[in-house]
CSV table of C-alpha atoms and ligand atoms in Angstrom, one decimal:
chain,number,residue,atom,x,y,z
L,1,MET,CA,-10.2,-8.4,35.7
L,2,LYS,CA,-10.7,-8.2,31.9
L,3,LYS,CA,-11.7,-11.4,30.2
L,4,ILE,CA,-9.2,-12.4,27.5
L,5,PRO,CA,-10.9,-13.2,24.2
L,6,LYS,CA,-10.7,-16.9,23.3
L,7,ARG,CA,-11.8,-16.9,19.7
L,8,ILE,CA,-10.6,-14.2,17.2
L,9,GLY,CA,-10.9,-13.7,13.5
L,10,ILE,CA,-8.4,-12.3,11.1
L,11,LEU,CA,-8.5,-11.1,7.5
L,12,THR,CA,-6.3,-9.4,4.9
L,13,GLY,CA,-8.1,-6.6,3.0
L,14,GLY,CA,-7.1,-4.5,0.0
L,15,GLY,CA,-4.2,-5.2,-2.4
L,16,ASP,CA,-1.6,-7.7,-1.2
L,17,CYS,CA,2.0,-6.9,-0.4
L,18,PRO,CA,5.1,-8.7,1.0
L,19,GLY,CA,4.8,-9.2,4.8
L,20,LEU,CA,1.1,-10.2,5.0
L,21,ASN,CA,2.0,-13.8,5.8
L,22,ALA,CA,4.6,-12.7,8.3
L,23,VAL,CA,1.8,-10.8,10.1
L,24,ILE,CA,-0.6,-13.7,10.0
L,25,ARG,CA,2.1,-16.0,11.4
L,26,ALA,CA,2.9,-13.5,14.2
L,27,VAL,CA,-0.8,-13.1,15.1
L,28,VAL,CA,-1.5,-16.8,15.2
L,29,LYS,CA,1.6,-17.8,17.1
L,30,THR,CA,1.2,-15.1,19.7
L,31,ALA,CA,-2.5,-15.7,20.1
L,32,VAL,CA,-1.9,-19.5,20.5
L,33,ASN,CA,1.3,-19.5,22.5
L,34,ASP,CA,0.6,-16.5,24.9
L,35,TYR,CA,-3.2,-16.7,25.3
L,36,GLY,CA,-4.4,-20.1,24.0
L,37,MET,CA,-6.8,-18.4,21.5
L,38,ALA,CA,-8.4,-20.1,18.5
L,39,ILE,CA,-8.1,-18.2,15.2
L,40,VAL,CA,-10.5,-18.1,12.3
L,41,GLY,CA,-9.0,-16.8,9.0
L,42,PHE,CA,-11.5,-15.2,6.7
L,43,LEU,CA,-10.7,-15.7,3.0
L,44,ASP,CA,-10.4,-13.0,0.4
L,45,GLY,CA,-10.7,-10.0,2.7
L,46,PHE,CA,-14.2,-8.9,3.7
L,47,GLU,CA,-15.7,-11.2,1.1
L,48,GLY,CA,-14.9,-14.1,3.5
L,49,LEU,CA,-16.7,-12.3,6.3
L,50,VAL,CA,-19.8,-11.7,4.1
L,51,GLU,CA,-19.8,-15.2,2.4
L,52,ASN,CA,-18.6,-17.1,5.4
L,53,LYS,CA,-15.5,-18.4,3.6
L,54,PHE,CA,-12.8,-19.3,6.2
L,55,VAL,CA,-10.1,-21.6,7.4
L,56,ASP,CA,-9.1,-22.4,11.0
L,57,LEU,CA,-5.6,-21.2,11.6
L,58,THR,CA,-3.2,-23.1,13.9
L,59,SER,CA,0.5,-22.9,14.7
L,60,ASP,CA,1.0,-25.7,12.2
L,61,SER,CA,-0.9,-24.0,9.4
L,62,VAL,CA,1.2,-20.9,9.6
L,63,SER,CA,4.5,-22.7,9.9
L,64,GLY,CA,6.9,-21.8,7.1
L,65,ILE,CA,5.1,-18.8,5.8
L,66,LEU,CA,7.2,-16.0,7.3
L,67,THR,CA,9.2,-15.4,4.1
L,68,ARG,CA,6.4,-16.1,1.6
L,69,GLY,CA,5.0,-13.3,-0.5
L,70,GLY,CA,1.2,-12.7,-0.9
L,71,THR,CA,-1.3,-13.9,1.7
L,72,ILE,CA,-2.4,-17.4,2.5
L,73,LEU,CA,-5.8,-16.0,3.2
L,74,GLY,CA,-6.3,-14.3,-0.2
L,75,ALA,CA,-7.1,-10.6,-0.5
L,76,SER,CA,-9.7,-8.4,-2.2
L,77,ASN,CA,-9.7,-4.7,-2.8
L,78,LYS,CA,-13.3,-4.9,-4.2
L,79,ALA,CA,-15.3,-6.5,-1.4
L,80,ASP,CA,-16.9,-3.8,0.7
L,81,PRO,CA,-19.7,-5.3,3.0
L,82,PHE,CA,-21.4,-1.9,3.0
L,83,ASN,CA,-21.5,-1.7,-0.8
L,84,TYR,CA,-21.3,-5.3,-1.8
L,85,ARG,CA,-21.5,-6.4,-5.4
L,86,MET,CA,-24.1,-9.1,-6.2
L,87,LEU,CA,-25.5,-10.7,-9.3
L,88,GLU,CA,-29.3,-10.4,-9.3
L,89,GLY,CA,-31.5,-11.1,-12.3
L,90,GLY,CA,-28.4,-11.2,-14.6
L,91,LYS,CA,-27.3,-7.8,-13.4
L,92,TYR,CA,-24.7,-6.6,-10.9
L,93,ILE,CA,-26.2,-4.5,-8.1
L,94,TYR,CA,-24.7,-3.2,-4.9
L,95,ARG,CA,-26.2,-3.9,-1.5
L,96,ASP,CA,-25.4,-3.2,2.2
L,97,ARG,CA,-24.4,-6.7,3.5
L,98,SER,CA,-22.8,-5.6,6.7
L,99,ASP,CA,-25.5,-7.3,8.8
L,100,GLN,CA,-24.4,-10.6,7.1
L,101,ALA,CA,-20.8,-9.8,8.0
L,102,LEU,CA,-21.9,-9.3,11.6
L,103,LYS,CA,-23.9,-12.5,11.6
L,104,THR,CA,-20.9,-14.5,10.3
L,105,PHE,CA,-18.7,-13.0,13.1
L,106,GLU,CA,-21.3,-13.9,15.7
L,107,GLU,CA,-22.0,-17.4,14.4
L,108,HIS,CA,-18.3,-18.2,14.7
L,109,GLY,CA,-18.5,-17.1,18.4
L,110,LEU,CA,-15.7,-14.6,17.8
L,111,GLU,CA,-14.8,-11.9,20.3
L,112,ALA,CA,-12.4,-9.8,18.1
L,113,LEU,CA,-11.5,-9.2,14.5
L,114,ILE,CA,-7.9,-8.3,13.4
L,115,SER,CA,-8.1,-6.5,10.1
L,116,ILE,CA,-4.9,-6.0,8.1
L,117,GLY,CA,-5.0,-3.5,5.4
L,118,GLY,CA,-4.6,0.0,4.0
L,119,ASP,CA,-6.9,3.0,4.1
L,120,GLY,CA,-9.8,1.4,2.2
L,121,THR,CA,-9.7,-1.5,4.7
L,122,MET,CA,-9.5,0.9,7.6
L,123,VAL,CA,-12.6,2.7,6.4
L,124,VAL,CA,-14.5,-0.5,6.3
L,125,THR,CA,-13.0,-1.7,9.6
L,126,ASN,CA,-14.1,1.6,11.3
L,127,LYS,CA,-17.7,1.1,10.0
L,128,LEU,CA,-17.6,-2.5,11.4
L,129,ALA,CA,-16.5,-1.1,14.7
L,130,GLN,CA,-19.5,1.1,14.7
L,131,LYS,CA,-21.7,-2.0,14.3
L,132,ASN,CA,-20.1,-3.2,17.6
L,133,ILE,CA,-17.6,-5.6,16.1
L,134,PRO,CA,-14.5,-5.3,18.4
L,135,VAL,CA,-11.7,-4.6,15.9
L,136,VAL,CA,-7.9,-4.1,15.9
L,137,GLY,CA,-6.2,-2.8,12.7
L,138,ILE,CA,-2.8,-3.5,11.3
L,139,PRO,CA,-1.4,-1.0,8.8
L,140,LYS,CA,-0.4,-2.5,5.4
L,141,THR,CA,0.4,-1.0,2.0
L,142,ILE,CA,3.3,-0.6,-0.4
L,143,ASP,CA,2.1,3.0,-0.8
L,144,ASN,CA,3.1,4.0,2.8
L,145,ASP,CA,0.2,6.5,2.7
L,146,LEU,CA,-1.8,5.4,5.8
L,147,TYR,CA,-2.5,8.1,8.2
L,148,GLY,CA,-1.4,7.6,11.9
L,149,THR,CA,1.7,5.5,11.3
L,150,ASP,CA,5.2,6.4,10.2
L,151,VAL,CA,5.6,3.2,8.2
L,152,THR,CA,3.3,0.5,6.9
L,153,PHE,CA,4.7,-2.9,6.3
L,154,GLY,CA,5.2,-3.8,2.6
L,155,PHE,CA,6.7,-0.4,1.9
L,156,ASP,CA,10.3,-1.5,2.5
L,157,SER,CA,9.9,-4.5,0.2
L,158,ALA,CA,8.4,-2.5,-2.6
L,159,LEU,CA,11.1,0.1,-2.2
L,160,THR,CA,13.8,-2.5,-2.5
L,161,THR,CA,12.2,-4.0,-5.7
L,162,ALA,CA,11.8,-0.5,-7.2
L,163,THR,CA,15.4,0.5,-6.4
L,164,GLU,CA,16.8,-2.8,-7.8
L,165,ALA,CA,14.8,-2.1,-11.0
L,166,ILE,CA,16.1,1.5,-11.2
L,167,ASP,CA,19.7,0.2,-10.8
L,168,LYS,CA,19.2,-2.2,-13.7
L,169,ILE,CA,17.6,0.4,-15.9
L,170,HIS,CA,20.5,2.8,-15.2
L,171,THR,CA,23.0,0.6,-17.1
L,172,THR,CA,21.0,0.4,-20.3
L,173,ALA,CA,20.1,4.1,-20.0
L,174,GLN,CA,23.8,4.8,-20.0
L,175,SER,CA,24.6,2.5,-22.9
L,176,HIS,CA,21.9,4.0,-25.2
L,177,HIS,CA,22.0,7.6,-24.1
L,178,ARG,CA,18.3,7.5,-23.4
L,179,VAL,CA,15.8,9.1,-21.0
L,180,MET,CA,14.4,6.1,-19.1
L,181,VAL,CA,11.1,6.7,-17.4
L,182,ILE,CA,10.2,4.4,-14.6
L,183,GLU,CA,6.6,4.6,-13.3
L,184,VAL,CA,6.0,3.3,-9.8
L,185,MET,CA,2.8,2.7,-7.8
L,186,GLY,CA,1.8,4.7,-4.7
L,187,ARG,CA,-1.5,6.3,-5.6
L,188,TYR,CA,-1.8,9.9,-4.4
L,189,ALA,CA,1.3,9.7,-2.3
L,190,GLY,CA,4.9,9.9,-3.6
L,191,TRP,CA,6.7,7.9,-0.9
L,192,LEU,CA,7.6,5.0,-3.2
L,193,ALA,CA,8.6,7.3,-6.1
L,194,LEU,CA,10.6,9.7,-3.9
L,195,CYS,CA,12.4,7.1,-1.8
L,196,SER,CA,13.2,4.7,-4.7
L,197,GLY,CA,14.2,7.7,-6.8
L,198,ILE,CA,16.6,8.9,-4.1
L,199,SER,CA,17.9,5.4,-3.4
L,200,GLY,CA,18.3,4.7,-7.1
L,201,GLY,CA,19.9,8.0,-8.0
L,202,GLY,CA,17.1,9.3,-10.2
L,203,ASP,CA,17.9,12.6,-12.0
L,204,ILE,CA,14.2,13.6,-12.1
L,205,ILE,CA,11.6,12.4,-9.6
L,206,LEU,CA,7.9,13.3,-10.1
L,207,ILE,CA,5.6,12.9,-7.1
L,208,PRO,CA,1.9,13.7,-6.7
L,209,GLU,CA,2.6,16.3,-4.1
L,210,LEU,CA,4.5,18.5,-6.5
L,211,ALA,CA,2.8,19.3,-9.8
L,212,TYR,CA,5.4,19.1,-12.6
L,213,ASP,CA,6.2,21.5,-15.4
L,214,ILE,CA,7.4,19.6,-18.5
L,215,ASN,CA,9.7,22.5,-19.4
L,216,CYS,CA,11.6,22.1,-16.1
L,217,ILE,CA,12.0,18.4,-16.9
L,218,CYS,CA,13.3,19.1,-20.4
L,219,GLU,CA,15.7,21.8,-19.2
L,220,LYS,CA,17.2,19.4,-16.7
L,221,ILE,CA,17.7,16.7,-19.4
L,222,LYS,CA,19.4,19.4,-21.6
L,223,GLN,CA,21.6,20.6,-18.8
L,224,ARG,CA,22.8,17.0,-18.1
L,225,LYS,CA,23.6,16.6,-21.8
L,226,TYR,CA,25.5,19.9,-21.7
L,227,HIS,CA,27.6,18.4,-18.8
L,228,SER,CA,28.2,15.2,-20.9
L,229,ARG,CA,25.6,13.1,-19.1
L,230,TYR,CA,23.8,11.8,-22.1
L,231,PHE,CA,21.2,9.7,-20.3
L,232,SER,CA,18.7,10.6,-17.6
L,233,ILE,CA,16.7,8.5,-15.1
L,234,LEU,CA,13.2,9.8,-14.5
L,235,VAL,CA,11.1,8.1,-11.7
L,236,VAL,CA,7.5,9.0,-11.6
L,237,GLY,CA,4.8,8.1,-9.1
L,238,GLU,CA,1.5,7.0,-10.7
L,239,GLY,CA,-0.3,9.9,-9.1
L,240,ALA,CA,1.9,12.6,-10.5
L,241,LYS,CA,0.2,15.4,-12.4
L,242,PRO,CA,1.3,18.5,-14.5
L,243,LYS,CA,0.7,22.0,-13.2
L,244,GLY,CA,-2.9,22.9,-13.9
L,245,GLY,CA,-3.6,19.3,-15.1
L,246,ASP,CA,-4.9,16.1,-13.6
L,247,VAL,CA,-3.8,12.5,-12.8
L,248,VAL,CA,-3.9,9.8,-15.4
L,249,VAL,CA,-6.7,7.3,-14.6
L,250,MET,CA,-6.1,3.8,-16.0
L,251,LYS,CA,-9.5,2.3,-15.0
L,252,THR,CA,-12.3,2.4,-12.4
L,253,VAL,CA,-13.2,-0.7,-10.4
L,254,ASP,CA,-16.8,-0.9,-9.4
L,255,GLY,CA,-17.5,-1.8,-5.8
L,256,SER,CA,-14.0,-1.0,-4.6
L,257,PRO,CA,-13.8,1.3,-1.6
L,258,GLU,CA,-11.4,3.3,-3.8
L,259,PRO,CA,-12.6,2.7,-7.4
L,260,ILE,CA,-10.0,4.8,-9.3
L,261,ARG,CA,-6.9,3.0,-10.5
L,262,LEU,CA,-4.1,5.2,-11.6
L,263,GLY,CA,-1.5,4.4,-14.3
L,264,GLY,CA,0.0,5.7,-17.5
L,265,VAL,CA,1.6,9.0,-16.5
L,266,GLY,CA,5.0,7.5,-17.4
L,267,HIS,CA,4.0,7.3,-21.1
L,268,LYS,CA,2.4,10.8,-21.0
L,269,VAL,CA,5.6,12.3,-19.6
L,270,ALA,CA,7.8,10.4,-22.0
L,271,SER,CA,5.9,11.5,-25.1
L,272,GLU,CA,5.8,15.1,-23.9
L,273,ILE,CA,9.6,15.0,-23.5
L,274,GLU,CA,10.1,13.6,-27.1
L,275,GLU,CA,7.8,16.2,-28.5
L,276,LYS,CA,9.9,19.0,-26.9
L,277,ILE,CA,13.5,17.9,-27.2
L,278,GLU,CA,15.7,15.7,-29.4
L,279,VAL,CA,16.1,12.6,-27.1
L,280,GLU,CA,15.0,9.0,-27.2
L,281,THR,CA,12.8,7.8,-24.3
L,282,ARG,CA,11.7,4.4,-23.0
L,283,VAL,CA,9.1,3.7,-20.4
L,284,THR,CA,9.0,0.9,-17.8
L,285,ILE,CA,5.9,0.5,-15.6
L,286,LEU,CA,6.8,-1.5,-12.5
L,287,GLY,CA,3.2,-2.0,-11.5
L,288,HIS,CA,2.3,-5.1,-9.6
L,289,LEU,CA,5.9,-6.3,-9.6
L,290,LEU,CA,6.2,-4.0,-6.6
L,291,ARG,CA,3.6,-6.0,-4.7
L,292,GLY,CA,5.3,-9.4,-5.3
L,293,GLY,CA,8.2,-11.3,-3.9
L,294,ILE,CA,9.5,-12.1,-0.5
L,295,PRO,CA,9.4,-9.5,2.3
L,296,THR,CA,12.7,-7.8,3.2
L,297,PRO,CA,14.1,-8.4,6.7
L,298,ALA,CA,12.9,-4.9,7.8
L,299,ASP,CA,9.3,-5.8,6.7
L,300,ARG,CA,9.4,-9.2,8.3
L,301,LEU,CA,10.5,-7.6,11.6
L,302,LEU,CA,7.9,-4.8,11.3
L,303,ALA,CA,5.1,-7.3,10.4
L,304,THR,CA,6.0,-9.5,13.3
L,305,ARG,CA,6.0,-6.5,15.7
L,306,TYR,CA,2.6,-5.4,14.4
L,307,GLY,CA,1.1,-8.9,14.6
L,308,PHE,CA,2.4,-9.4,18.2
L,309,ALA,CA,1.2,-5.9,19.3
L,310,ALA,CA,-2.3,-6.4,17.7
L,311,VAL,CA,-2.9,-9.6,19.7
L,312,GLN,CA,-1.8,-7.8,22.9
L,313,GLN,CA,-4.5,-5.1,22.1
L,314,VAL,CA,-7.0,-7.9,21.7
L,315,ALA,CA,-6.0,-9.5,25.0
L,316,ASP,CA,-6.3,-6.0,26.7
L,317,ARG,CA,-9.6,-5.5,25.0
L,318,ASN,CA,-8.3,-2.3,23.6
L,319,PHE,CA,-10.6,-2.3,20.6
L,320,GLY,CA,-11.2,0.2,17.8
L,321,GLN,CA,-7.4,0.8,17.6
L,322,MET,CA,-4.8,0.4,14.9
L,323,VAL,CA,-1.3,-0.5,15.9
L,324,ALA,CA,1.2,1.9,14.4
L,325,LEU,CA,4.9,2.8,14.4
L,326,ARG,CA,6.0,6.2,15.7
L,327,GLY,CA,9.8,6.6,15.6
L,328,ASN,CA,10.8,3.1,16.7
L,329,GLU,CA,7.9,2.6,19.1
L,330,ILE,CA,4.8,0.6,18.5
L,331,VAL,CA,1.8,2.6,19.6
L,332,THR,CA,-2.0,2.5,19.0
L,333,VAL,CA,-4.1,5.0,17.2
L,334,PRO,CA,-7.9,5.1,17.2
L,335,ILE,CA,-9.1,3.8,13.8
L,336,VAL,CA,-11.7,6.5,13.6
L,337,GLU,CA,-8.8,9.0,13.4
L,338,VAL,CA,-7.1,7.0,10.6
L,339,ALA,CA,-10.1,6.1,8.4
L,340,GLY,CA,-10.5,8.1,5.2
L,341,LYS,CA,-7.3,10.1,5.5
L,342,THR,CA,-4.2,9.9,3.3
L,343,ARG,CA,-0.7,10.5,4.5
L,344,THR,CA,1.1,12.3,1.7
L,345,ILE,CA,4.6,13.8,1.7
L,346,PRO,CA,4.5,17.1,3.5
L,347,PRO,CA,6.0,20.1,1.5
L,348,ASP,CA,8.6,20.6,4.3
L,349,SER,CA,9.7,17.0,4.3
L,350,PRO,CA,13.5,16.6,4.8
L,351,LEU,CA,13.3,14.1,2.0
L,352,ILE,CA,12.2,16.7,-0.5
L,353,ALA,CA,14.9,19.1,0.7
L,354,LEU,CA,17.6,16.5,0.5
L,355,ALA,CA,16.6,15.4,-3.0
L,356,ARG,CA,16.9,19.0,-4.2
L,357,SER,CA,20.3,19.3,-2.4
L,358,VAL,CA,21.8,16.3,-4.2
L,359,GLY,CA,20.7,17.9,-7.5
L,360,THR,CA,17.5,16.0,-8.3
L,361,CYS,CA,14.9,17.8,-10.3
L,362,LEU,CA,11.5,17.4,-8.8
L,363,GLY,CA,9.7,18.7,-11.8
L,364,ASP,CA,8.6,22.0,-10.3
L,365,SER,CA,12.0,23.8,-10.7
L,366,LEU,CA,15.5,23.1,-11.8
E,401,F6P,O1,-2.6,0.4,-2.7
E,401,F6P,C1,-1.7,-0.5,-3.3
E,401,F6P,C2,-1.8,-0.4,-4.8
E,401,F6P,O2,-0.8,-1.4,-5.3
E,401,F6P,C3,-1.5,1.0,-5.4
E,401,F6P,O3,-0.2,1.4,-5.3
E,401,F6P,C4,-2.1,0.8,-6.7
E,401,F6P,O4,-2.5,2.0,-7.3
E,401,F6P,C5,-3.3,-0.1,-6.5
E,401,F6P,O5,-3.0,-0.8,-5.3
E,401,F6P,C6,-3.5,-1.1,-7.6
E,401,F6P,O6,-4.6,-1.8,-7.4
E,401,F6P,P1,-5.1,-3.1,-8.2
E,401,F6P,O7,-4.4,-4.3,-7.6
E,401,F6P,O8,-6.6,-3.2,-8.0
E,401,F6P,O9,-4.7,-2.9,-9.6
């Protein structure tokens, strides 16, 4: 018979999102109630594992956090144990500190690590698995771009926030006869832009998967005017790019598993529109607003299902796996198959087809 682990660690890596606390709560409660496990929570993602920053998590310490945004453990999308930023001699240098991470894990007498995060986190988690740390992953990100799962938790909450924002911008767009450009996060995948654009009734939606032609966009705006619709709503994913052009990079973050931060394409598109046609534009960048707030009921449920399933994998010693959603079933996927891949919107996605059918311009044709 398999020996059920008695002490496990947990951390939240990458950018935060609504639902992280719901997962932490589900993991701790399931681990304690069903298996009598002790849980060590590492602080600030992998930084906690390298620097031995931790808290002991109990049923009491996770009580009341289900609905709370953010993560009680803190998060970091910079701390990579394999390329760890350190100040030496007044200068920042990068060192492989993964042996220190392993040492911390062993010193706590842990038998498993539950790692909650997006693709950057899964890349690091996979490398830790190769150093013989028994890991189980849980897929998180507002971008919904993690390979191997249909949905990541956090996405539904960000979608809700984006849609509410688009609804509000709609009314002022109408009053002032303006083109309102709304930029949403999502990195190189257009899930957030496409889904919020469809839900919010965007007239033009630009996603990274379909390079845009500014002339198509302007033509759509002119056609709407011709049909007495004097305003237009344009939703753009931060990773969108023009035909033959490139993404707009806002900054690079040294030491991050994915150093490039996108942002600014909304302003680029808006000024291109104003250069070409007689119309007033305004830009709203939703940015980190999309990562804040309380999780939606769908995210609370998904986060709780993932947390519960992850502890079951630990109890079964089914390591090196990420829990995932396929259809409505929770399944497991080897992390090695997930790490380093991005799940973008496929060209034949029914969402793309339906957006076109309801008259949305996707920037590549009218
Ligand atoms: O991956 C989540 C995400 O919010 C992306 O949508 C966005 O590009 C990025 O993180 C922003 O990262 P940071 O918090 O470092 O600005």
